[in-house]
Every structure is written in C-alpha cells, then in structure tokens.
Tab-separated table of C-alpha atoms and ligand atoms in Angstrom:
chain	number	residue	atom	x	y	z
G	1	UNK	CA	0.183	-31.891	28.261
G	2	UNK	CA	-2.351	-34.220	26.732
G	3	UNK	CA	-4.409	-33.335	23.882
G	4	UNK	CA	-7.166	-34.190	21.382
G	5	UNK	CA	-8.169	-33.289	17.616
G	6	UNK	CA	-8.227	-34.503	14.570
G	7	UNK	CA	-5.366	-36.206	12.288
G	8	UNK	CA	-4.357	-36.979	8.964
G	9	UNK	CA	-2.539	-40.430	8.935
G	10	UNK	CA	-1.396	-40.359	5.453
G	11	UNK	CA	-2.037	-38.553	2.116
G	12	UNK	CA	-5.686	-40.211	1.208
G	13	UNK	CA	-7.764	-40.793	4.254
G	14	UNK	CA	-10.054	-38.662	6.349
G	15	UNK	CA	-8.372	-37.051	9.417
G	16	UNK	CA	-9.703	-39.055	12.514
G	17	UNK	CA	-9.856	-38.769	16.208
G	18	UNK	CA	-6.513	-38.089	17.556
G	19	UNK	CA	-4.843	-38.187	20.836
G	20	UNK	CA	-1.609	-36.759	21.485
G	21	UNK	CA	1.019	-35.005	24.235
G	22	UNK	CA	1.942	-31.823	23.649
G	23	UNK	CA	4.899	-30.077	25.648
G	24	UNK	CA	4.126	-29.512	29.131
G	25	UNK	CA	3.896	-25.484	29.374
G	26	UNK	CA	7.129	-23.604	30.375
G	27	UNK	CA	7.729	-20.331	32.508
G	28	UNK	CA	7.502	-18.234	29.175
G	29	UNK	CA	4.202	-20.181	27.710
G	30	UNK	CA	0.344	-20.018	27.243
G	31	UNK	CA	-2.088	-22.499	27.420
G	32	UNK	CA	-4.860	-21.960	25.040
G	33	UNK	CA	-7.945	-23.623	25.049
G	34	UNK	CA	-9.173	-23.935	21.374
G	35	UNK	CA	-12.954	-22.425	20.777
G	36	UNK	CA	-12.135	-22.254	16.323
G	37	UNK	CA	-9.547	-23.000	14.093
G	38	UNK	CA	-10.322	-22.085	10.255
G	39	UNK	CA	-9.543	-24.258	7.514
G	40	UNK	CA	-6.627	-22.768	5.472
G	41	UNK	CA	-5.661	-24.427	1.799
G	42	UNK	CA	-2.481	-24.915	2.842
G	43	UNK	CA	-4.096	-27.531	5.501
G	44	UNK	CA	-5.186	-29.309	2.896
G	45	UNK	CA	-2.335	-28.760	0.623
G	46	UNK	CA	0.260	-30.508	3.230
G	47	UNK	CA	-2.669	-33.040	4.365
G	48	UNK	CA	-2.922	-34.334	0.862
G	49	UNK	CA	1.342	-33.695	0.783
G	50	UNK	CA	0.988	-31.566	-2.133
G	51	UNK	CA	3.983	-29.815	-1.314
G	52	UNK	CA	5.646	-32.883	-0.436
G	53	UNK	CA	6.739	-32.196	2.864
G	54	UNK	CA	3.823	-33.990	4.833
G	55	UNK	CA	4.714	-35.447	8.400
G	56	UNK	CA	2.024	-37.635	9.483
G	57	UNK	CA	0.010	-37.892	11.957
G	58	UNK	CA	-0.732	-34.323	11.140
G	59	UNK	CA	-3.333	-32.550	13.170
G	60	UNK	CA	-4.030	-29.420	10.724
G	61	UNK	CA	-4.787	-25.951	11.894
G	62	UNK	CA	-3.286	-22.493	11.992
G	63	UNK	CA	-5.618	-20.160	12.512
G	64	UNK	CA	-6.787	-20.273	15.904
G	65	UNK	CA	-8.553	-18.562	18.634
G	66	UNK	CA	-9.662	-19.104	22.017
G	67	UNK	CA	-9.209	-18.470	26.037
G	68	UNK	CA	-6.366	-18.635	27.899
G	69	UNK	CA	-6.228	-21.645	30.579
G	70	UNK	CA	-2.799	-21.238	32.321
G	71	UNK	CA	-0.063	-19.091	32.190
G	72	UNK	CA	3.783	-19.590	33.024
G	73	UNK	CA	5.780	-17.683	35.877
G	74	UNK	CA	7.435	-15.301	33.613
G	75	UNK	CA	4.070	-14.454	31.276
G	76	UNK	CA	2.741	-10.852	31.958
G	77	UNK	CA	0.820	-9.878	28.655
G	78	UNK	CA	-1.901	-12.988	29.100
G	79	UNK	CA	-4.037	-14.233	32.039
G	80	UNK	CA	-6.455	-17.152	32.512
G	81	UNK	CA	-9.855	-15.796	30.864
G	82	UNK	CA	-8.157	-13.697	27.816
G	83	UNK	CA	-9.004	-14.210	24.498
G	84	UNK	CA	-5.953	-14.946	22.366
G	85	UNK	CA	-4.946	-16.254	18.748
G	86	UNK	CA	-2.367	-18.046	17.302
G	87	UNK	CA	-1.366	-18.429	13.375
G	88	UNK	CA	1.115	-19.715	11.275
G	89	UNK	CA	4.228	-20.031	13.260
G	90	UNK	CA	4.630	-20.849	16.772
G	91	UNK	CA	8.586	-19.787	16.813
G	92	UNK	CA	11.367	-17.974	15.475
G	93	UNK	CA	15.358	-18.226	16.035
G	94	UNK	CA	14.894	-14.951	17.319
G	95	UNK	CA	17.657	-13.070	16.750
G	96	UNK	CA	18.708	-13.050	12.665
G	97	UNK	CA	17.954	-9.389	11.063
G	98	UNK	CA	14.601	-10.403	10.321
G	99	UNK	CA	13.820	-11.739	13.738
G	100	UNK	CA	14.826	-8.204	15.210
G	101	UNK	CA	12.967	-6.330	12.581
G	102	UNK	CA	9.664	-8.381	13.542
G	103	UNK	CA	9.820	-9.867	10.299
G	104	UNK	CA	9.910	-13.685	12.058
G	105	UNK	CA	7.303	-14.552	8.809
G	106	UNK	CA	11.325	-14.256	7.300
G	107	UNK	CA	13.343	-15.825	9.567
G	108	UNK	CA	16.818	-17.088	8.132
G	109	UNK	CA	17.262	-20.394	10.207
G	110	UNK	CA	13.388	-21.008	9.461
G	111	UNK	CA	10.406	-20.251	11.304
G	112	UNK	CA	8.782	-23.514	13.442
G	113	UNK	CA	4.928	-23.553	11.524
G	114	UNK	CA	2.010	-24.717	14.151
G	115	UNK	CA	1.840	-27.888	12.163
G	116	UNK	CA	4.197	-30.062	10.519
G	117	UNK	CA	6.725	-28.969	11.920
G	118	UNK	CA	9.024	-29.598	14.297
G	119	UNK	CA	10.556	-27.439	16.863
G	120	UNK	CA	14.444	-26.396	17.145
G	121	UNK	CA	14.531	-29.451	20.022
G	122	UNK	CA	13.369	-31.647	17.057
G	123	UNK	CA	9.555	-33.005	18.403
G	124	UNK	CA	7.175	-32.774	16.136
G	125	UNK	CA	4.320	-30.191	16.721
G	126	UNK	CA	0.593	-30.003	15.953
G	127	UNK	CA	-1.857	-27.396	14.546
G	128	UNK	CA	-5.676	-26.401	15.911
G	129	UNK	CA	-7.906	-29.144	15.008
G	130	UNK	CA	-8.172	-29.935	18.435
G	131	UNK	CA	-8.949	-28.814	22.171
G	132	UNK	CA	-5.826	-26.813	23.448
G	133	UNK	CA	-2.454	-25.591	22.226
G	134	UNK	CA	0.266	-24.260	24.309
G	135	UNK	CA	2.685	-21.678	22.883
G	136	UNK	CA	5.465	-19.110	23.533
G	137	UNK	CA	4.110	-15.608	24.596
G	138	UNK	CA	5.818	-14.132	21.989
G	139	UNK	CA	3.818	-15.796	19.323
G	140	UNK	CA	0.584	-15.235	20.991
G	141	UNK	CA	-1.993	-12.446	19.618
G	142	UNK	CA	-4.183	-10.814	21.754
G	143	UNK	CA	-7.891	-10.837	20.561
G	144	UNK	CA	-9.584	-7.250	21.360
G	145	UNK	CA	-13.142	-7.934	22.924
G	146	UNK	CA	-14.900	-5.279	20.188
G	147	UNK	CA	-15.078	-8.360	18.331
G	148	UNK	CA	-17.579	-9.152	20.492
G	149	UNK	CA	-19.915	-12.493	19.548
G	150	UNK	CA	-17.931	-12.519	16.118
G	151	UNK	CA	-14.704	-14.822	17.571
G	152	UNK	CA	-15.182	-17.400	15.077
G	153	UNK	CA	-14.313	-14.861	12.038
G	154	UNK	CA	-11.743	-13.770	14.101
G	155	UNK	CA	-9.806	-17.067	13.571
G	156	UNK	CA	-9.248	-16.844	9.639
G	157	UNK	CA	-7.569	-13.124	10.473
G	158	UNK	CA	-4.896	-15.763	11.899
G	159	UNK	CA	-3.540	-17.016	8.546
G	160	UNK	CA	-6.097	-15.382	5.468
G	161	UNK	CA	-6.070	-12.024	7.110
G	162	UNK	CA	-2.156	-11.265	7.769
G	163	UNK	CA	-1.118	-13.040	4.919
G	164	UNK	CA	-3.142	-10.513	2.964
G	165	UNK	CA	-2.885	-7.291	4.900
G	166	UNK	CA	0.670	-7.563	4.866
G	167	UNK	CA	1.412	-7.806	0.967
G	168	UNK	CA	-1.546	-4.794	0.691
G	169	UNK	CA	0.073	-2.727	3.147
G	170	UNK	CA	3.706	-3.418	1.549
G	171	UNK	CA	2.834	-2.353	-1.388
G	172	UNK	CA	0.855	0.695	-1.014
G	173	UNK	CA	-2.527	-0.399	-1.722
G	174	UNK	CA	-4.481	3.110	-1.112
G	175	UNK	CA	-6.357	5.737	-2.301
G	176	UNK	CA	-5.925	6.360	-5.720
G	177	UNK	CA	-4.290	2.595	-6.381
G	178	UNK	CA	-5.787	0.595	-8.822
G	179	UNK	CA	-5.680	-3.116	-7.174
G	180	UNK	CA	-6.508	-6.226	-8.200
G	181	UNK	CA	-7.439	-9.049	-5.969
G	182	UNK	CA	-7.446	-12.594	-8.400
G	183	UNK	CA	-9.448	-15.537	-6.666
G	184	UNK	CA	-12.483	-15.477	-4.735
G	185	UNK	CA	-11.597	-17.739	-1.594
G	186	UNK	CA	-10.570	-17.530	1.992
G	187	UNK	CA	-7.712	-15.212	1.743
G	188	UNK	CA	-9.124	-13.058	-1.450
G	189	UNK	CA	-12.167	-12.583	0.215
G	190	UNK	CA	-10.173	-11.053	3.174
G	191	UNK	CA	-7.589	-9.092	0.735
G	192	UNK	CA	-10.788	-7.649	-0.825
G	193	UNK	CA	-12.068	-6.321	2.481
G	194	UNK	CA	-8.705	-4.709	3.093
G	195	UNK	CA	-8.188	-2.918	-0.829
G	196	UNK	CA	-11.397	-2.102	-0.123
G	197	UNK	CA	-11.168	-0.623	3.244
G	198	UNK	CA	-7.740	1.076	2.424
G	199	UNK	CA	-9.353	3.383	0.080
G	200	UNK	CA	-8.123	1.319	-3.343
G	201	UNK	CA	-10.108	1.249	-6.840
G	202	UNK	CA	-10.571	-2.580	-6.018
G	203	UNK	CA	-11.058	-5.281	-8.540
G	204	UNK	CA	-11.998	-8.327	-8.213
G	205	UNK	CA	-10.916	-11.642	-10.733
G	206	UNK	CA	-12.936	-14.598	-10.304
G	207	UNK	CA	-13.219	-17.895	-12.010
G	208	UNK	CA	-16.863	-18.160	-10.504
G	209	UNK	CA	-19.624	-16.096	-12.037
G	210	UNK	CA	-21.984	-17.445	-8.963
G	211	UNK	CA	-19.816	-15.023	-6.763
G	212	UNK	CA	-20.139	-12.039	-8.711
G	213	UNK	CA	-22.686	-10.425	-6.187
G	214	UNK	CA	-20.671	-11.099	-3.123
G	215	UNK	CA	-17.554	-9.781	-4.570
G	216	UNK	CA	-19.409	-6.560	-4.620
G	217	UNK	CA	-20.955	-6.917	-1.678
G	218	UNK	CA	-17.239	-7.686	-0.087
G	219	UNK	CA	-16.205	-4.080	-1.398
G	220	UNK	CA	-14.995	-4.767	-5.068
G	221	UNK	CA	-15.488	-1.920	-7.229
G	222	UNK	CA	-15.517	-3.607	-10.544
G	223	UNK	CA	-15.855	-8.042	-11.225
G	224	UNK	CA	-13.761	-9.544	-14.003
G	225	UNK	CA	-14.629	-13.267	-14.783
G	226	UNK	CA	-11.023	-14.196	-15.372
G	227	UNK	CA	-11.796	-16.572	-18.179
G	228	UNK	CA	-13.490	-14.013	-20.471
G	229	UNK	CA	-10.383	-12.615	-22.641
G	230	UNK	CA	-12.366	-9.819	-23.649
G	231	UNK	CA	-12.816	-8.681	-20.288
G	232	UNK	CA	-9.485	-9.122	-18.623
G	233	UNK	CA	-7.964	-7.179	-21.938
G	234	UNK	CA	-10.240	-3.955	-21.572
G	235	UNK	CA	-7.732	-3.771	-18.090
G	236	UNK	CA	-4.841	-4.268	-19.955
G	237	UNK	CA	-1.590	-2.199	-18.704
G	238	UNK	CA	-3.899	-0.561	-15.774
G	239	UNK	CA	-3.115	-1.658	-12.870
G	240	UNK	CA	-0.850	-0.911	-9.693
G	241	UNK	CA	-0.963	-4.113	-7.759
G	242	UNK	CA	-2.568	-7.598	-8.341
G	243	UNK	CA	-2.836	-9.508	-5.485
G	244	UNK	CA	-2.814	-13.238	-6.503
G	245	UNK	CA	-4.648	-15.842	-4.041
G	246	UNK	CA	-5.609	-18.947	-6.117
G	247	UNK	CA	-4.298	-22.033	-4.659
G	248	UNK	CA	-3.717	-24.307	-8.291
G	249	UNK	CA	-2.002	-23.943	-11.120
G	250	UNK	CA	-3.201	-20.760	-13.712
G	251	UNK	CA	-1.599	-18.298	-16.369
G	252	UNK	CA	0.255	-15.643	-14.236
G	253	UNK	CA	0.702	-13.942	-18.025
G	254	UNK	CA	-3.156	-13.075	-17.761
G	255	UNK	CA	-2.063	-10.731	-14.845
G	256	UNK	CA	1.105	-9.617	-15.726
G	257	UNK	CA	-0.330	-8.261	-18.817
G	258	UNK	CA	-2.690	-6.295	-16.911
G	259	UNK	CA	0.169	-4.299	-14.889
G	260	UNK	CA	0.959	-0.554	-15.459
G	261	UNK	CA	4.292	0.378	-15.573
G	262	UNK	CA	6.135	-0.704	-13.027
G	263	UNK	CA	2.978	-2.535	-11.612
G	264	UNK	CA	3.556	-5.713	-9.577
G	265	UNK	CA	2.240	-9.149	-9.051
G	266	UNK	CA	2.342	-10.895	-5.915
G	267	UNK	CA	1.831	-14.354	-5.552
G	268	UNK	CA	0.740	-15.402	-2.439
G	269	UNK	CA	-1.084	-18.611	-3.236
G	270	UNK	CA	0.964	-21.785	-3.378
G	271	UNK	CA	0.158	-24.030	-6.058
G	272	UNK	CA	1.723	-27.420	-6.273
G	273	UNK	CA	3.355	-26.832	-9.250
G	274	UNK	CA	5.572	-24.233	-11.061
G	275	UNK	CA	4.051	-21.396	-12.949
G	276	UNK	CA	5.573	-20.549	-15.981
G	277	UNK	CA	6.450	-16.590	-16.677
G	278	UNK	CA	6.806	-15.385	-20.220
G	279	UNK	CA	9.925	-12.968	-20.311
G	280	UNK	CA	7.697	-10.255	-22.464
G	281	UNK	CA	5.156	-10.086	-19.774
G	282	UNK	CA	7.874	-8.710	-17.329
G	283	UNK	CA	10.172	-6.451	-19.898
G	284	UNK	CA	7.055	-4.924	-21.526
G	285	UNK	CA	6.260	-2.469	-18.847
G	286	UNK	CA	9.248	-3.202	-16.201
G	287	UNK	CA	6.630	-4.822	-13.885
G	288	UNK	CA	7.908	-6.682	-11.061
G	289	UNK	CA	6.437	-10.813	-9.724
G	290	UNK	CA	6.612	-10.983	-6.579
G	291	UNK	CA	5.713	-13.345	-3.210
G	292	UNK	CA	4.821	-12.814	-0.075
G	293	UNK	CA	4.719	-15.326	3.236
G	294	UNK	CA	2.132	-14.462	6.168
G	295	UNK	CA	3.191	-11.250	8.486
G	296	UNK	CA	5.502	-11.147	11.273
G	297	UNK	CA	4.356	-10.935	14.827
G	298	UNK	CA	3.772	-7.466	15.125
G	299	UNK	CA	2.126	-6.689	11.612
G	300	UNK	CA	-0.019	-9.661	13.084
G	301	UNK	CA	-1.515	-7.604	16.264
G	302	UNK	CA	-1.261	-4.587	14.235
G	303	UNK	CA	-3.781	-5.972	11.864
G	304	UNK	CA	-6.026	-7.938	14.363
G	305	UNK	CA	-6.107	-4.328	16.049
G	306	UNK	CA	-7.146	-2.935	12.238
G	307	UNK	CA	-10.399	-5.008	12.082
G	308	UNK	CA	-11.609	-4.878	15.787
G	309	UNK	CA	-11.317	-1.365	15.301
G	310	UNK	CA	-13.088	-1.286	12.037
G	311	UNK	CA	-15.368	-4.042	12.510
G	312	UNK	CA	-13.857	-6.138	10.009
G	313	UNK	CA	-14.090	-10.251	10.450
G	314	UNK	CA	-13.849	-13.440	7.849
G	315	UNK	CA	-17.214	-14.271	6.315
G	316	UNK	CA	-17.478	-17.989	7.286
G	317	UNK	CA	-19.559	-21.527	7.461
G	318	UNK	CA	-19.120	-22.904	11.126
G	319	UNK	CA	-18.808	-26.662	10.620
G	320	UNK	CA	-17.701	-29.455	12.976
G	321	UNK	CA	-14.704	-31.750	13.225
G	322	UNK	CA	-16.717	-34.567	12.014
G	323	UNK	CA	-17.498	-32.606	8.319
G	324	UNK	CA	-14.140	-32.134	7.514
G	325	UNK	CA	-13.829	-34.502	4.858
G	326	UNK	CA	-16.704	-32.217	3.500
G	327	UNK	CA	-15.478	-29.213	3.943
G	328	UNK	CA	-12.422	-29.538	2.071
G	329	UNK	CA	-14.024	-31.253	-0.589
G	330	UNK	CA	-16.150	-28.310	-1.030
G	331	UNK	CA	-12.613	-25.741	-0.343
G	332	UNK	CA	-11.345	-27.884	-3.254
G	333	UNK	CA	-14.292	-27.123	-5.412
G	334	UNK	CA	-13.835	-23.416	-4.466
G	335	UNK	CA	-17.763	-23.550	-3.319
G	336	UNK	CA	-17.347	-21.866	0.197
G	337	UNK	CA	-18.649	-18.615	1.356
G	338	UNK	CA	-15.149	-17.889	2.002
G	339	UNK	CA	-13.944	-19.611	4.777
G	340	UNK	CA	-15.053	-22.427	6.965
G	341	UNK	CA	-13.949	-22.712	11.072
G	342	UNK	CA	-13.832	-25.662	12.726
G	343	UNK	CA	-16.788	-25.127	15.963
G	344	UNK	CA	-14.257	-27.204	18.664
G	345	UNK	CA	-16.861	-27.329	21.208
G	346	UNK	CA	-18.080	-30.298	18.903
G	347	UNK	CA	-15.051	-32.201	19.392
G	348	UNK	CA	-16.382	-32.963	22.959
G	349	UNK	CA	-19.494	-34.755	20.943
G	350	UNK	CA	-17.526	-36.423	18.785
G	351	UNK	CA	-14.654	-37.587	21.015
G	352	UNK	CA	-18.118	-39.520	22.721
G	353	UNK	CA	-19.277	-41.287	19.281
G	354	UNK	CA	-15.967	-42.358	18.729
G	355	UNK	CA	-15.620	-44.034	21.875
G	356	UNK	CA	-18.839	-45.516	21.885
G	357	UNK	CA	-17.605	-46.863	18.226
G	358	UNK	CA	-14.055	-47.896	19.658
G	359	UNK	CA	-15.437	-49.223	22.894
B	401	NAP	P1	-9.325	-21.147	-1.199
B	401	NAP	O1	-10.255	-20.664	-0.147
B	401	NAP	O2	-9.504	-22.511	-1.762
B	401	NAP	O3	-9.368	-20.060	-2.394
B	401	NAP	C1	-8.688	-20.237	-3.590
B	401	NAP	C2	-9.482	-19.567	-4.720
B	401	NAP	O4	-8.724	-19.661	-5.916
B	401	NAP	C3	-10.792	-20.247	-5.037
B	401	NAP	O5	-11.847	-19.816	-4.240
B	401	NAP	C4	-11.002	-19.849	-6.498
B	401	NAP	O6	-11.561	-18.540	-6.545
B	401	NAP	C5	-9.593	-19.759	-7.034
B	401	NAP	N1	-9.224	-20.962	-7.781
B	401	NAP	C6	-9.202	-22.251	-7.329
B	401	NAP	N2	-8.780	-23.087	-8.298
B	401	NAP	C7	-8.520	-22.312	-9.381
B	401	NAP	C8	-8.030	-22.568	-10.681
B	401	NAP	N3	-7.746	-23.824	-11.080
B	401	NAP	N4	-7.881	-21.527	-11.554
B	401	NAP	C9	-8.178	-20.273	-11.168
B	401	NAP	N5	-8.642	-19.948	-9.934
B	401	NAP	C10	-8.816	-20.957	-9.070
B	401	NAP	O7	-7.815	-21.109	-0.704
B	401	NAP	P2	-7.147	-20.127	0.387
B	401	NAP	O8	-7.219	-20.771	1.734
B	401	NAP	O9	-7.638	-18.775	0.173
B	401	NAP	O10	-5.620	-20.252	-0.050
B	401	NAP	C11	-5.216	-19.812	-1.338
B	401	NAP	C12	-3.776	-20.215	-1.580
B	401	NAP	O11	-2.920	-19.433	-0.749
B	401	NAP	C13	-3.461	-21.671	-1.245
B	401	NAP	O12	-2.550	-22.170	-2.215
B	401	NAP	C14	-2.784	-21.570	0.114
B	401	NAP	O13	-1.920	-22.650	0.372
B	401	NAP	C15	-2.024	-20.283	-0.061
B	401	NAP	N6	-1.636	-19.612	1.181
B	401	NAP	C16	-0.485	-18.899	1.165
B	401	NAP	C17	-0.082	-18.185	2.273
B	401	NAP	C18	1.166	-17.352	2.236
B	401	NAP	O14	1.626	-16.923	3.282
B	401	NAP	N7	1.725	-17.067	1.078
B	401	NAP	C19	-0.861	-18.221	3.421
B	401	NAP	C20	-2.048	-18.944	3.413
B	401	NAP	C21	-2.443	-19.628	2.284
B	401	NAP	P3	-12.720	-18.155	-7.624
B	401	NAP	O15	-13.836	-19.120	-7.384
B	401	NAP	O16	-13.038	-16.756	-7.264
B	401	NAP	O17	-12.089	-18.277	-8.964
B	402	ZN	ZN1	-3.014	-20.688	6.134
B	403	ZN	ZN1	15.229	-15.556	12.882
C-alpha cells in the first residue's frame, strides 16, 4: 500500500518528504487514514538515535488518530467511517503470559513499536507522520465520538496518556495518596490530569517557573520548582508515589528523598543516559524505583474510554509537517503547552511545494 509522510534520513537533518510502501492490508487488518499524530520525545529521542537504536529512513509517530478507510474479511470491531487510534506498538507474539494477560506493553519475545521497528517477517515499519497506516485489529483503539471536535487531543492519549494512566492506576494513585508528578511536558501534563482526576493530593515538580499557573490550572494541588532545595525539602519523606516524566538526565536522589515509607518512584521518562541511585536514598525508608513501559491493549481502550467519559483530552499546539524541525526544537527546550500534533491534512499542501521544488 503506498504511502507518504515525513522521514528522518540520519541523526542530524530535518525529516523530509517521504514516500514509502507499506504492507498491503490482510483479512485481519485496518486501514487508517491519518487526521493527527502527536509528537512524543521518544520521536525525537530515536530520530536524533539517542538511544542508539535508530533505523533510518524513519518516519516518526505513535500516537495517532483518524478514520477508518478499508477493512479486511475477517475485521468485525471497525468499519469504513470509524474513528480509531493507534499507539506505541502495532504487534505482539501473542501468546507469552503477558500477551494473555493483556500486558502486550510486556511482551517476552518483544513487542513490534509503530516505528523503527521491524515486524516478526523482518520489514521494517513506519510511524504516523504521514497519510495512512494499516494495522492488525487487535492493536487498533476505538475512538468514542463524545470526544466530539477535540480528535486532535485525542492523539497524545495514544502514547502520553496510557503511558501515564497505567503507572497511576498500578500504583494506587487515589484519594487520600499523596502523588507527585516531576516534569511539566507532554506526558506530565497528562499524568497530572489523571492524579488529579483520581482524587490524589497532586503535586506538581517543575524546572519551569513560567508554568507554575498552568500546573494549577491542569489540577495540581501544590507547585514545587524542583531546583529550589528549600522547597523540595519541606516534602521530605511525604510522599506515596512520584511519577517521574523528564526526558534528560537529573538527580533521581531529589525524589527518592521525598518518599514516605515504602513510597515509590517510577521512572517513566527515558533519558539517554544512566541515572545514578545513592544506596541511602532507597534503605532509608524501604522505598522502592521503579519503571514503567506504555499500557497494554486493553488498559489502552480502558483509558481512552476514561477521558471520553470524563471529558479529558491533551492540551496541545496543532502544527504542520513542514514545522517540525520547530517543534522539536521547542519540545527540546521544554517550551510547549504540552504537546504538539502533527495537522496531516497539511501534508496534502506540502506534498504540492515539494513537488513544485523537485519538479
Ligand atoms: P517532553 O514533553 O519534552 O517533557 C519533558 C519534561 O521534562 C519537560 O517539559 C521539562 O518539564 C522536563 N525536563 C526537560 N529537561 C529537563 C532537565 N534537564 N532537568 C529536569 N527536567 C527536565 O517529553 P515527553 O514527550 O513528555 O516525554 C518524556 C520522557 O518520557 C521522554 O524521555 C520520552 O522518551 C519518555 N517516554 C517514555 C514512555 C514509556 O513508556 N516509559 C512513553 C513515552 C515517552 P519542566 O519544564 O516542567 O521542568
Ligand atoms: Zn511516545
Ligand atoms: Zn508476547
């Protein structure tokens, strides 16, 4: 099936027009036609091979929505016209433990990402930055139409919403939890909303004073600017849960030292490099560091279902495929208000200029 986005070639320059074949669809598969895909950090981690895995070309892009074009013999759950978003992985092995407990987020042989990745038949697949996708059933989410004209904040849900309404939801975050949410960005801003909306004493860390209003507006109960010691120690040995989101290297000590007893840390952000632990700030109060990788399929539709039923969506800047070079400059800077989404109806536009520059 032929298709066309955007590509990074190698580790430096911009992505550019891209075309490319994906698989044609099967008996078992969905054709999506892409209306947003949100820019996650980990695009631009693996664009910029900061985890050292890059395959290029690489069309980024895991946090997609958009209608259903075509549907294979054996599909039941989707038809042409449906709304329907895909995230982080686009397959499974299917059968391991953690397969069958809908855990795929965990599965032994290795999940198959949306992006640079390749399949268990060894091609090479590609993310949303472009104009259609095709995908197993089984690792398609169904978009509920209460989100109404709000689709495009529907797309971060995809990969900053599941990967933190899972942790959140695994460990309890709830009435009568004290929680803390550390960085400000595309998924904090979306674990805030959730502490918040599960009924958590909610604070929020933030290296940016600028963002001290939003952070309340997003639900937090109390701000900390992270880099004022006096601050972060008045919430020393307080706190259930910390929620960790910031994508570069930082002192996880700061954190740890803020756990109660048997508090944890989870790490979900992915910095490139290691972050070193100081064996005090574990034994003092038996607190636990933990990590946590996206949601499984089902915890996936379970929370999609969560915010169309309590009108909860991304805050984002729409921008077009021909600003991404912007965009992540800005992500990098940690200057967006919290996520931006790719508007793929402007691909159409900019597939034109390019031709009229290539022709
Ligand atoms: P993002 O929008 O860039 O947000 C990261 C936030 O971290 C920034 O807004 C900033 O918040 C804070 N920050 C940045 N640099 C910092 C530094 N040097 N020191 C302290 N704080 C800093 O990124 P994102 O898309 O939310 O992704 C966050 C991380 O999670 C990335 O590493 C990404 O790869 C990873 N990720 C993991 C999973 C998973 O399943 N585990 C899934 C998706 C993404 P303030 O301005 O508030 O300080
Ligand atoms: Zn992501
Ligand atoms: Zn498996």
């Amino acid at each position: 099936m032929k298709s066309h986005g955007y590509a990074a070639h190698d580790n430096k320059s911009p992505l550019v027009p891209y075309s490319f074949e994906r698989r044609d669809p099967g008996p078992r598969d969905v054709v999506v036609e892409i209306a947003y895909c949100g820019i996650c950090h980990s695009d631009i981690h693996q664009v910029r091979n900061e985890w050292g895995n890059a395959m290029y070309p690489m069309v980024p892009g895991h946090e997609i929505v958009g209608r259903v074009t075509a549907v294979g013999s054996e599909v039941t759950r989707f038809k042409p016209g449906d709304l329907a978003g895909i995230g982080v992985l686009v397959d499974s092995c299917r059968v391991c433990a953690n397969c069958k407990a809908d855990l795929e987020n965990y599965c032994v042989k290795g999940f198959v990402g949306t992006y640079n990745a390749k399949g268990y038949d060894g091609v090479v697949v590609h993310g949303g930055y472009a104009n259609n996708i095709v995908c197993d059933m089984r690792y398609v989410h169904t978009i509920s139409p209460k989100f109404g004209d709000k689709l495009a904040g529907v797309a971060p849900l995809l990969c900053a919403g599941i990967t933190t309404y899972s942790p959140l939801r695994h460990w309890g975050a709830g009435p009568g939890k004290k929680v803390g949410i550390v960085g400000l960005g595309g998924l904090g801003h979306m674990g805030l909303k959730f502490a918040h909306s599960f009924g958590a004493h909610v604070v929020q860390f933030t290296t940016s004073e600028s963002k001290i209003a939003d952070a309340k507006r997003l639900g937090a109960d109390e701000v900390v600017i992270s880099k004022d010691a006096a601050a972060m120690a008045k919430h020393a040995t307080s706190f259930d849960f910390i929620l960790d989101c910031v994508s570069a290297p930082h002192d996880l000590n700061a954190y740890l030292d803020l756990l109660r007893l048997d508090g944890t840390l989870c790490l979900v952000g992915l910095s490139e490099k290691p972050l070193p632990v100081a064996p005090f700030s574990l034994t003092s109060f038996r607190v636990a560091l933990a990590g946590s990788n996206i949601g499984g399929m089902k915890e996936t539709q379970e929370m999609l279902d969560y915010c169309a039923d309590h009108g909860i969506v991304s805050d984002i800047e729409l921008t077009s495929v021909d600003k991404l070079a912007e965009a992540y400059d800005r992500v990098i800077r940690s200057d967006v208000k919290y996520r931006f989404v790719i508007d793929m109806a402007t691909l159409k536009s900019s597939g034109r200029i390019s031709k009229r520059k290539t022709g």
